Coordinates of C-alpha atoms in Angstrom, one line a residue:
M360 CA 4.9 62.7 -73.1
E361 CA 2.2 62.7 -75.8
R362 CA 2.2 58.9 -75.6
I363 CA 1.7 59.0 -71.8
R364 CA -1.1 61.5 -72.1
R365 CA -2.8 59.3 -74.7
F366 CA -2.4 56.2 -72.6
T367 CA -3.9 57.8 -69.5
K368 CA -6.7 59.3 -71.5
E369 CA -7.5 55.9 -72.9
N370 CA -6.9 54.1 -69.6
P371 CA -8.0 56.4 -66.8
W372 CA -8.4 53.6 -64.2
M373 CA -4.7 52.9 -64.4
L374 CA -4.0 56.4 -63.4
L375 CA -6.2 56.0 -60.3
G376 CA -4.5 52.8 -59.3
L377 CA -1.0 54.3 -59.6
A378 CA -2.1 57.3 -57.5
G379 CA -3.4 54.9 -54.8
I380 CA -0.1 53.0 -54.7
L381 CA 1.9 56.2 -54.3
L382 CA -0.4 57.4 -51.5
L383 CA 0.1 54.1 -49.5
V384 CA 3.8 54.3 -49.9
G385 CA 3.8 57.9 -48.6
I386 CA 1.7 57.0 -45.6
S387 CA 4.0 54.1 -44.8
L388 CA 7.1 56.2 -45.0
F389 CA 5.6 58.9 -42.7
Y390 CA 4.5 56.3 -40.0
N391 CA 8.0 54.7 -39.9
R392 CA 9.6 58.1 -39.7
Q393 CA 7.4 59.0 -36.6
H394 CA 8.0 55.7 -34.9
N395 CA 11.8 55.8 -35.2
A396 CA 11.8 59.3 -33.9
A397 CA 9.9 58.3 -30.8
G398 CA 12.2 55.3 -30.1
A399 CA 15.4 57.3 -30.5
G400 CA 14.4 59.6 -27.6
S401 CA 13.3 57.0 -25.1
D402 CA 15.2 54.9 -22.4
P403 CA 15.8 51.4 -23.7
K404 CA 15.2 50.1 -20.2
N405 CA 11.7 51.3 -20.4
S406 CA 11.1 49.9 -23.8
P407 CA 8.5 47.2 -23.9
T408 CA 9.9 43.8 -24.6
P409 CA 8.1 40.9 -26.2
I410 CA 6.7 38.5 -23.5
S411 CA 6.5 34.9 -24.3
K412 CA 4.3 32.5 -22.4
E413 CA 7.2 31.4 -20.3
T414 CA 8.5 34.9 -19.7
G415 CA 5.0 36.0 -18.6
A416 CA 4.8 33.3 -16.0
N417 CA 8.3 34.2 -14.6
A418 CA 7.3 37.8 -14.5
L419 CA 4.3 37.0 -12.4
V420 CA 6.4 34.9 -10.0
S421 CA 8.9 37.7 -9.8
Q422 CA 6.3 40.2 -8.9
A423 CA 4.9 37.9 -6.2
A424 CA 8.4 37.3 -4.8
E425 CA 9.2 41.0 -4.4
P426 CA 10.6 41.6 -0.9
Q427 CA 8.0 42.3 1.7
E428 CA 8.3 44.1 5.1
P429 CA 10.1 41.6 7.4
T430 CA 7.9 40.3 10.2
E431 CA 8.9 38.4 13.3
P432 CA 7.5 34.8 13.4
P433 CA 5.0 34.3 16.3
V434 CA 6.8 33.2 19.4
S435 CA 5.3 30.1 21.0
P436 CA 5.8 29.8 24.8
T437 CA 8.5 27.2 25.7
P438 CA 6.8 24.3 27.3
T439 CA 8.0 23.7 30.9
T440 CA 8.4 20.3 32.3
D441 CA 7.3 19.7 35.9
P442 CA 10.4 18.5 37.6
H443 CA 8.2 16.5 40.0
Q444 CA 6.0 14.9 37.4
G445 CA 5.4 11.3 38.4
M446 CA 6.4 12.0 42.1
V447 CA 4.7 12.2 45.4
R448 CA 5.3 13.8 48.8
S449 CA 6.7 11.8 51.6
A450 CA 4.5 11.6 54.7
L451 CA 7.6 11.6 56.9
T452 CA 9.6 14.5 55.4
N453 CA 7.4 16.2 52.7
E454 CA 10.3 15.6 50.3
W455 CA 9.5 14.4 46.8
M456 CA 9.9 10.7 46.1
E457 CA 9.1 8.3 43.3
E458 CA 5.4 7.7 42.7
S459 CA 5.9 4.0 43.2
M460 CA 6.5 4.7 46.9
A461 CA 3.0 6.1 47.3
G462 CA 0.9 4.0 49.7
R463 CA 3.9 1.8 50.8
R464 CA 4.4 1.2 54.5
P465 CA 7.7 2.3 56.1
I466 CA 9.7 0.1 58.4
A467 CA 10.5 1.1 62.0
V468 CA 13.7 -0.5 63.1
M469 CA 15.0 -0.7 66.7
L470 CA 18.7 0.4 66.6
N471 CA 21.4 -0.2 69.1
N472 CA 23.0 3.0 70.4
V473 CA 25.5 1.8 73.0
K474 CA 29.1 2.9 72.4
V475 CA 30.4 -0.5 71.2
A476 CA 27.6 -0.7 68.7
V477 CA 28.0 2.6 66.8
P478 CA 28.1 3.8 64.2
Q479 CA 24.8 2.4 63.0
T480 CA 24.2 1.4 59.3
G481 CA 21.4 2.7 57.2
I482 CA 20.2 5.3 59.7
S483 CA 20.7 8.1 57.3
H484 CA 17.9 6.8 55.2
A485 CA 15.4 7.4 58.0
G486 CA 13.0 10.3 57.6
I487 CA 12.2 10.2 61.3
V488 CA 14.4 9.0 64.2
Y489 CA 13.0 8.5 67.7
E490 CA 15.4 8.5 70.7
C491 CA 14.4 7.5 74.2
M492 CA 15.9 6.0 77.4
V493 CA 15.9 2.3 78.1
E494 CA 17.2 0.4 81.1
G495 CA 20.9 0.9 82.0
N496 CA 20.6 4.7 81.5
V497 CA 21.3 4.4 77.8
T498 CA 19.2 5.4 74.8
R499 CA 17.9 3.3 72.0
L500 CA 16.8 4.6 68.6
M501 CA 14.0 3.8 66.2
A502 CA 14.6 4.7 62.6
V503 CA 11.5 5.1 60.4
I504 CA 12.5 4.4 56.8
E505 CA 10.4 4.6 53.7
D506 CA 12.7 3.6 50.9
Y507 CA 14.3 0.5 52.4
E508 CA 14.2 -2.2 49.7
G509 CA 17.6 -1.4 48.3
L510 CA 19.3 -1.5 51.7
A511 CA 21.5 -4.5 52.2
K512 CA 22.4 -3.7 55.8
I513 CA 20.3 -2.0 58.5
G514 CA 21.3 -2.0 62.1
S515 CA 22.5 -3.2 64.4
V516 CA 19.0 -4.3 65.5
R517 CA 18.1 -4.6 69.2
S518 CA 15.1 -5.6 71.2
C519 CA 11.6 -4.2 71.5
R520 CA 10.2 -1.8 74.1
A521 CA 6.4 -1.2 74.3
Y522 CA 6.5 2.6 74.0
Y523 CA 8.4 2.3 70.7
V524 CA 5.7 0.0 69.3
Y525 CA 3.1 2.7 69.8
W526 CA 5.3 5.3 68.0
A527 CA 5.7 2.8 65.1
L528 CA 1.9 2.3 65.0
E529 CA 1.5 6.1 64.2
W530 CA 3.2 5.4 60.9
D531 CA 1.4 2.1 60.2
A532 CA 5.0 0.7 60.0
L533 CA 6.4 -2.8 59.9
Y534 CA 8.2 -3.0 63.2
L535 CA 11.7 -4.6 63.2
H536 CA 13.2 -5.9 66.4
Y537 CA 15.2 -8.7 68.0
G538 CA 13.0 -10.1 70.8
G539 CA 12.2 -8.0 73.9
P540 CA 11.3 -8.3 77.6
V541 CA 8.5 -10.9 77.3
K542 CA 6.7 -9.8 80.4
Y543 CA 6.1 -6.3 79.1
V544 CA 5.8 -6.8 75.3
S545 CA 4.5 -10.2 74.5
E546 CA 0.8 -9.5 74.6
L547 CA 1.2 -6.3 72.6
L548 CA 3.2 -8.1 69.9
K549 CA 0.6 -10.8 69.6
R550 CA -2.0 -8.3 68.5
S551 CA -3.2 -8.9 65.0
D552 CA -2.8 -5.2 64.1
V553 CA 0.8 -5.0 65.3
H554 CA 2.8 -6.2 62.3
N555 CA 6.3 -7.0 63.8
L556 CA 9.2 -8.8 62.3
D557 CA 11.1 -10.5 65.1
G558 CA 14.7 -11.6 64.6
T559 CA 14.2 -14.3 67.2
Y560 CA 12.1 -16.2 64.6
L561 CA 13.2 -14.7 61.3
E562 CA 17.0 -14.9 61.6
G563 CA 18.3 -16.2 58.3
L564 CA 15.4 -14.7 56.4
T565 CA 14.8 -11.0 57.4
F566 CA 17.9 -10.8 59.7
Y567 CA 21.5 -12.0 59.7
R568 CA 24.5 -11.7 61.8
T569 CA 28.0 -10.4 61.0
S570 CA 31.4 -11.4 62.3
D571 CA 32.8 -7.9 62.9
R572 CA 31.1 -7.4 66.2
K573 CA 30.2 -9.6 69.2
A574 CA 26.6 -10.6 69.8
P575 CA 24.1 -9.0 70.6
H576 CA 25.6 -6.1 68.6
N577 CA 26.0 -7.9 65.3
A578 CA 22.4 -8.5 64.1
Y579 CA 21.3 -6.7 61.0
G580 CA 18.2 -6.6 58.7
S581 CA 18.0 -6.0 55.0
G582 CA 15.4 -4.5 52.6
E583 CA 15.1 -7.8 50.7
G584 CA 14.7 -9.6 54.0
V585 CA 11.8 -7.3 55.1
V586 CA 9.9 -8.2 51.9
L587 CA 10.5 -11.9 52.5
G588 CA 9.6 -11.7 56.2
A589 CA 6.4 -9.7 55.5
D590 CA 5.4 -12.3 52.9
K591 CA 6.0 -15.2 55.4
K592 CA 4.0 -13.4 58.1
G593 CA 1.2 -12.4 55.7
Y594 CA 1.7 -8.7 56.3
P595 CA 0.9 -6.3 53.5
L596 CA 3.6 -3.9 52.2
A597 CA 0.9 -1.3 51.4
H598 CA -0.6 0.8 54.1
T599 CA -3.5 -0.7 55.9
E600 CA -6.9 1.0 56.5
R601 CA -5.6 2.1 59.9
F602 CA -3.0 4.5 58.5
V603 CA -3.7 8.2 59.2
E604 CA -2.3 9.8 56.0
R605 CA -1.7 13.3 57.3
H606 CA 0.7 13.2 60.2
F607 CA 2.7 16.4 60.3
R608 CA 1.8 19.8 58.8
F609 CA 4.6 21.1 56.5
A610 CA 5.4 24.7 55.4
P611 CA 4.7 25.4 51.7
D612 CA 7.7 25.5 49.4
G613 CA 9.5 28.8 49.5
E614 CA 7.8 29.8 52.8
P615 CA 9.8 28.2 55.5
N616 CA 8.8 28.4 59.2
L617 CA 11.5 30.7 60.6
L618 CA 10.1 30.6 64.2
S619 CA 10.7 34.3 64.4
E620 CA 8.9 34.5 67.8
G621 CA 11.2 31.8 69.2
I622 CA 14.4 31.8 71.3
S623 CA 17.9 31.2 70.0
A624 CA 18.7 27.5 69.6
K625 CA 22.1 27.1 67.8
R626 CA 23.2 24.3 70.1
V627 CA 20.6 22.0 71.7
E628 CA 21.1 19.1 74.1
P629 CA 18.3 16.7 75.2
G630 CA 20.3 15.9 78.4
Y631 CA 20.8 12.1 78.1
S632 CA 23.7 11.3 80.5
Y633 CA 25.3 8.3 78.9
N634 CA 25.9 9.2 75.2
Q635 CA 25.6 13.0 76.0
P636 CA 24.3 13.9 72.5
W637 CA 23.8 17.4 71.1
F638 CA 22.7 19.1 67.8
A639 CA 24.7 22.0 66.3
Y640 CA 23.0 24.3 63.9
N641 CA 24.7 25.1 60.6
E642 CA 23.8 28.5 59.2
E643 CA 24.9 27.6 55.7
D644 CA 22.5 24.7 55.0
G645 CA 20.0 25.3 57.8
L646 CA 20.5 21.8 59.3
Y647 CA 21.2 20.5 62.7
Y648 CA 24.2 18.1 62.8
R649 CA 24.1 15.3 65.4
Y650 CA 26.9 14.5 67.8
Q651 CA 27.3 11.9 70.6
Y652 CA 30.1 10.3 72.6
G653 CA 32.0 13.5 71.9
Q654 CA 32.1 13.2 68.2
P655 CA 30.0 13.5 65.0
Q656 CA 27.4 10.7 64.7
I657 CA 27.7 9.1 61.3
D658 CA 26.2 6.4 59.2
D659 CA 28.6 3.6 58.8
M660 CA 27.3 3.0 55.2
T661 CA 28.1 6.5 54.0
G662 CA 30.6 7.9 56.5
E663 CA 28.6 11.1 56.5
Q664 CA 27.4 12.9 59.6
L665 CA 23.7 12.7 60.4
A666 CA 21.8 16.0 59.9
Y667 CA 18.2 17.1 60.4
K668 CA 15.9 20.0 59.5
N669 CA 13.7 19.6 62.5
V670 CA 14.4 18.6 66.1
I671 CA 11.6 17.9 68.7
F672 CA 12.1 17.5 72.4
Q673 CA 9.0 15.7 73.8
F674 CA 8.7 15.5 77.6
A675 CA 6.8 12.5 78.8
E676 CA 6.0 10.8 82.1
S677 CA 8.0 7.7 82.9
K678 CA 8.3 5.1 85.6
T679 CA 10.6 2.2 86.4
L680 CA 8.8 -1.2 86.1
D681 CA 11.1 -3.5 88.1
H682 CA 14.6 -4.1 89.6
N683 CA 16.0 -4.7 86.1
G684 CA 15.4 -1.0 85.4
Y685 CA 12.9 -1.5 82.6
L686 CA 11.0 1.7 81.9
S687 CA 7.6 2.7 80.6
F688 CA 6.8 6.0 79.0
T689 CA 3.4 7.8 78.5
T690 CA 2.7 7.7 74.8
K691 CA -1.0 8.7 74.9
A692 CA -1.7 12.0 76.7
S693 CA -2.9 15.5 76.2
N694 CA -1.2 18.9 77.0
M695 CA 2.2 17.5 77.7
D696 CA 4.9 19.9 76.7
G697 CA 8.2 20.1 74.8
Y698 CA 10.1 22.2 72.2
Y699 CA 10.1 22.5 68.5
I700 CA 13.5 23.5 67.1
T701 CA 14.3 24.6 63.5
N702 CA 16.3 27.2 61.6
G703 CA 18.3 28.1 64.7
R704 CA 15.4 28.9 66.9
A705 CA 13.0 27.1 69.3
I706 CA 9.5 27.5 70.6
S707 CA 7.6 25.8 73.4
V708 CA 5.0 23.3 72.3
T709 CA 2.4 21.0 73.8
W710 CA 1.6 17.6 72.5
S711 CA -1.3 15.1 72.5
K712 CA -2.0 11.5 71.2
T713 CA -5.5 10.0 71.5
G714 CA -5.2 6.5 70.1
D715 CA -2.8 3.7 69.1
F716 CA -2.8 4.7 65.4
E717 CA -3.4 8.4 65.9
P718 CA -0.4 10.6 65.3
T719 CA 1.2 12.6 68.0
R720 CA 0.1 16.2 67.4
F721 CA 2.2 19.2 68.5
Y722 CA 0.8 22.7 69.1
D723 CA 2.2 26.2 69.6
A724 CA 1.3 28.6 72.4
D725 CA -1.8 29.8 70.6
G726 CA -3.1 26.2 70.2
N727 CA -2.3 26.0 66.5
E728 CA -0.7 22.8 65.2
I729 CA 3.0 23.5 64.5
V730 CA 4.2 23.7 60.9
L731 CA 7.4 21.7 60.3
N732 CA 9.9 22.5 57.6
T733 CA 10.5 20.0 54.8
G734 CA 13.2 17.6 55.7
K735 CA 14.2 14.9 58.2
T736 CA 13.1 15.1 61.9
W737 CA 14.8 13.8 65.1
I738 CA 12.4 13.3 68.1
C739 CA 14.0 13.0 71.5
V740 CA 11.5 11.7 74.1
I741 CA 12.7 13.0 77.5
Q742 CA 11.8 11.9 81.0
N743 CA 9.7 14.7 82.5
S744 CA 11.7 14.4 85.7
K745 CA 14.9 15.2 83.8
R746 CA 13.7 18.2 81.8
G747 CA 16.2 20.3 83.7
N748 CA 19.1 18.7 81.8
V749 CA 17.9 20.2 78.5
V750 CA 20.1 22.9 77.0
L751 CA 18.9 25.5 74.4
E752 CA 21.4 28.1 73.5

């Protein structure tokens, strides 16, 4: 001990250094003791963990990817396609047809209607059918057809009558026929604005004959033949400047003309005595089905019965021209009368036509032009003197 005291007395700075070392050791022991005590009482899950550079980046991504409140994606309206895009309305029926048909002239074909010549072929393609008396107390038909080019057989085709020509002119149609009574039609057919295709001169090009019937009931035309015949004659296939584009007025889609003020017309008869035709209304499809010679009238091409949305009875003055019984009918007049028939009902109408190419206009009792329903129309032109044979029931 004496030696230690002597050493410290002689070397006091060594004592101070030793004391400093002991102090540092004590402080270090105290700090470690406090730190361990705090760690022992805490949740290891909450203990801070060392974060490396990579770990820190992942942590930031993890925080950014925390689930958020789910939101519905914005709903875009489903685009609707116009079902009639690229289509146009038919002037004859108001039905939709391919745009390529716009501006094209129809054909107006004279069709045989005697018993040995029925059924006709291609008639179901007509948007408008005219029926009127000719000599012999029989009727002849004129079918106005827009989409004819694909038809290989149309007929059988018969001869011209002047009053049919004027109805064909209303539609700026190419008029198809096989000759006619020269005395009464030749000057009319020579007119530069009457574009007619006559089988007398165009057989083998526009027209041909079959072997299944005897002449003159075996002459037929074809769509391809019409194009060839028009080219040969220099007739345009597109409408001329004489065409009056709006012929009939049609009811808007979804708003049919119900003729609620009309009378019942479930069965209607024009009163022709030879073929005794009638139309029967079908409640299910709203069409009038055509009958003649005591049975359904069909198209020989399809075997299906002819049916029409509109039927018009048009009374007209007539006269007999000679001992052969050739007839003439008034086609240009005003305030002549008739009936418009659709949807199982009929109303009285008046009609007028002011020019060769002007449409025949039909008016109701209030003087308003009638509104037809979309679909095919059959027009019966009836001798005014025989109006009493008409049946509406």
